Short mmCIF file of C-alpha atoms in Angstrom, two decimals:
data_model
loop_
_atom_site.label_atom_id
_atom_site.label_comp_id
_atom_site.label_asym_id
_atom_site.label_seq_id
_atom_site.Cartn_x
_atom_site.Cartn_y
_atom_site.Cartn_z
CA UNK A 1 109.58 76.66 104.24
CA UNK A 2 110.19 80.17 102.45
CA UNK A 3 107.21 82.18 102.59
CA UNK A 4 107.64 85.18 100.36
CA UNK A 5 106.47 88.61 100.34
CA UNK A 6 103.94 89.12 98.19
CA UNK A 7 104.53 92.49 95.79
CA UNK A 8 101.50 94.93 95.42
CA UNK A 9 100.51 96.93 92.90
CA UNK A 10 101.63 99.50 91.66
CA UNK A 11 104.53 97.55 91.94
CA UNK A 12 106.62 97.78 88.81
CA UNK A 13 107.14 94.02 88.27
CA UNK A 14 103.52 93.10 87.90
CA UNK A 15 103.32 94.86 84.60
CA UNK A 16 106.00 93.14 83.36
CA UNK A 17 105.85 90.13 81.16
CA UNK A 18 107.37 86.99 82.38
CA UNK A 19 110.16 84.72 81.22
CA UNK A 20 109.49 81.04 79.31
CA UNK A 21 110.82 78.54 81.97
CA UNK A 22 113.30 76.20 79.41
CA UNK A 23 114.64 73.93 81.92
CA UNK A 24 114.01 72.55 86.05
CA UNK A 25 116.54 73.52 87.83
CA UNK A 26 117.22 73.94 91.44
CA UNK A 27 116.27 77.08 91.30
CA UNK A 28 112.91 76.67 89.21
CA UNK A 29 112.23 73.88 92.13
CA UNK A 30 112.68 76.54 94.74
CA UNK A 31 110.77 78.85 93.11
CA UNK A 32 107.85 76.01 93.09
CA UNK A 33 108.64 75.91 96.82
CA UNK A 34 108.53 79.39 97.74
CA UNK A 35 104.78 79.91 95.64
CA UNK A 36 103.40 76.54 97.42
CA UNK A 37 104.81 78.04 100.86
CA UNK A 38 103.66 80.84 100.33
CA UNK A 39 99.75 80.65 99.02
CA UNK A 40 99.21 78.07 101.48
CA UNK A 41 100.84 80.71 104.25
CA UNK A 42 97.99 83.25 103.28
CA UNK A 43 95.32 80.82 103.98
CA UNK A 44 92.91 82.74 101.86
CA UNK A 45 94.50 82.25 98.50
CA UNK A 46 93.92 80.04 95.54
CA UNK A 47 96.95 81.05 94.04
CA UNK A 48 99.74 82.85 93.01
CA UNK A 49 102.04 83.31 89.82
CA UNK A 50 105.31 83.91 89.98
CA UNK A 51 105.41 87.68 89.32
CA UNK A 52 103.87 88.28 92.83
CA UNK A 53 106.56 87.21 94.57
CA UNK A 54 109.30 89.11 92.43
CA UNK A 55 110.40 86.18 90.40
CA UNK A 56 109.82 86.92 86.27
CA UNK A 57 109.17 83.57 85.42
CA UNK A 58 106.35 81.65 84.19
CA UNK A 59 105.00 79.17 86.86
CA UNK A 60 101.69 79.62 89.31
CA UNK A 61 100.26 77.08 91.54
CA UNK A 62 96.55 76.82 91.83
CA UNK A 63 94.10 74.78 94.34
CA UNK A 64 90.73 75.30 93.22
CA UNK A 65 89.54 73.14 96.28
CA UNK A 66 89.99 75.98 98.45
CA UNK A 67 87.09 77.44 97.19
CA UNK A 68 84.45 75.85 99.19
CA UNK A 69 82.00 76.82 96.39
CA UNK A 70 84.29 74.75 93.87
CA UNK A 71 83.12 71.32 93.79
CA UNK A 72 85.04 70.16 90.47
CA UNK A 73 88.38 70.99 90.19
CA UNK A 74 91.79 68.89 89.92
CA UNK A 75 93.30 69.80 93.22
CA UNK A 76 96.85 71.51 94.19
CA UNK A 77 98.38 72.04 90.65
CA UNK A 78 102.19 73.45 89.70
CA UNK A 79 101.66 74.48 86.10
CA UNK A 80 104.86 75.72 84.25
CA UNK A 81 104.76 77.99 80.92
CA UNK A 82 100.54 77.62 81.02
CA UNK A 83 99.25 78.39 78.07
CA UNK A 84 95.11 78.97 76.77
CA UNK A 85 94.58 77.05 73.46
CA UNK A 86 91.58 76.88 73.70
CA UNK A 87 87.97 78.79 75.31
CA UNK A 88 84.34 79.29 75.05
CA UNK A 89 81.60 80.95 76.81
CA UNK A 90 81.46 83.50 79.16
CA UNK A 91 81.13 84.18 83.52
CA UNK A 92 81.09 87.31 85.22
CA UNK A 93 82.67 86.70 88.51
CA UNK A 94 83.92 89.30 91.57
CA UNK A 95 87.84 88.22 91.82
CA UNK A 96 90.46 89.38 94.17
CA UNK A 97 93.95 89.12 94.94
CA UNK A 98 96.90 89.56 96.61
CA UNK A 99 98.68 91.74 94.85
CA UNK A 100 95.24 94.06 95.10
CA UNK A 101 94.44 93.64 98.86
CA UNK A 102 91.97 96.49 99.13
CA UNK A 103 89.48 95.69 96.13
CA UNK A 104 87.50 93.46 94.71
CA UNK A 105 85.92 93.46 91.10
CA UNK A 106 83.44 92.12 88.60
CA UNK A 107 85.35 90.10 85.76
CA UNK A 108 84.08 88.72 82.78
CA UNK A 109 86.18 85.47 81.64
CA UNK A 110 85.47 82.41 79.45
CA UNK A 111 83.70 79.98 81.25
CA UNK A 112 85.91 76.66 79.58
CA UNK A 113 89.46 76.75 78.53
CA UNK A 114 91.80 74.15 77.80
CA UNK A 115 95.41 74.50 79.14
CA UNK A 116 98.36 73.06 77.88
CA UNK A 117 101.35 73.53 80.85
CA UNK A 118 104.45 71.35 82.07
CA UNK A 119 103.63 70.52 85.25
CA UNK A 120 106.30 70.64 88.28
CA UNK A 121 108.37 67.59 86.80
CA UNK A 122 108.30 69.33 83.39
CA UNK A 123 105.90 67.08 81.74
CA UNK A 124 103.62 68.16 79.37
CA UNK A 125 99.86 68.34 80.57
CA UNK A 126 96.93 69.28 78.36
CA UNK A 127 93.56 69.95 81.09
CA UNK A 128 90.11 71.62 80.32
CA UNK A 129 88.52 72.98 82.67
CA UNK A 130 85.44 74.95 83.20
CA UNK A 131 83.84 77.59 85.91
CA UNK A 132 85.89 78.65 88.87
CA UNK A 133 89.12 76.80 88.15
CA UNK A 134 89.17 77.81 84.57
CA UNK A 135 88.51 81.66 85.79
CA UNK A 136 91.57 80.87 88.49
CA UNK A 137 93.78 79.64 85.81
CA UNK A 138 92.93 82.64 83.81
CA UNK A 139 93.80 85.29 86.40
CA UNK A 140 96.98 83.73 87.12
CA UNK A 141 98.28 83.76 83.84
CA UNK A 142 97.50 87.12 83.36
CA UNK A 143 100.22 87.82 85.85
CA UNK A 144 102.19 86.31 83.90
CA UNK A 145 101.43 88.32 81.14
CA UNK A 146 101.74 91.63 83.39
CA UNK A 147 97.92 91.96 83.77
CA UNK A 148 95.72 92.62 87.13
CA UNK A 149 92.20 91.91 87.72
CA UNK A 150 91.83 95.40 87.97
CA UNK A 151 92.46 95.68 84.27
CA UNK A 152 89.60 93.58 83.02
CA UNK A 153 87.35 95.08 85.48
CA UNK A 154 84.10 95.83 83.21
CA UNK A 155 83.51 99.20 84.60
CA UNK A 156 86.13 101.05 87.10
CA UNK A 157 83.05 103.18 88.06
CA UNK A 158 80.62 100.78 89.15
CA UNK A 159 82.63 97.25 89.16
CA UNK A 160 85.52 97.67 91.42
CA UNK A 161 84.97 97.65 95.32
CA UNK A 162 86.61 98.36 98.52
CA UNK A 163 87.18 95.11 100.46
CA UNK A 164 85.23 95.14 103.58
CA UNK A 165 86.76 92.40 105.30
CA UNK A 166 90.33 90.11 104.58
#
């Protein structure tokens, strides 16, 4: 088990945009590892993207079903080079994150996407998804993209909170 640190912003490398992974190697299989060990370590998390634990590479793992207010989602997912092809509609949701420990803030999203990915065995998946798994998905691939929540947070001002508890 390697749990990794997670990086925080401002930390340099979660600007940054992250590498197309071309083939699964040993060390893309670690990687997988380390993210798995890791968001499961926090106990709090639904996931993590690469990025956050230093790595420039485009992979996250998800598990929607550790929101206990997600009742339809697929479960503990590796997706590899995710892209959106697809969305419609809108939600306005409060999302944190790891990489932003101290606040939480108001985030407008679509509501479905579809998402074509490799998963962990490099096989092309096509999924759509809608509400809170579709809003996960979409947070963690802005990391790979070198975005933070805090960046689509509708108004700094009024939209962005301190975290009361952890």
């Amino acid at each position: 088990m390697a749990v990794r640190e997670v990086l925080k912003y401002p930390n340099d490398i979660l600007k940054q945009d992250a590498a197309d992974v071309i083939e699964l190697t040993d060390e893309v299989k670690q990687i997988i590892q380390d993210l798995k060990d890791t968001m499961l370590d926090a106990r709090h998390s639904t996931g993590i993207a690469a990025p956050q634990i230093g790595i420039l590479k485009r992979i996250i793992t998800i598990d929607a079903s550790l929101n206990k207010k997600c009742k339809e989602n697929h479960g503990f997912m590796v997706m590899i080079n995710p892209e959106i092809i697809e969305h419609s509609g809108t939600i306005t949701s409060r999302e944190g994150c790891m990489s932003v420990p101290d606040f939480t803030g108001n985030v407008t999203r679509a509501e479905r996407i579809v998402v074509n990915y490799f998963d962990e065995n490099m096989q092309q998946n096509v999924l759509e998804t809608s509400g809170f798994e579709a809003v996960l998905i979409q947070h963690e691939t802005d990391h790979l993209n070198g975005m933070l929540f805090i960046d689509r947070v509708i108004s700094k001002r009024t939209d962005l909170f301190r975290r009361k508890k952890y």
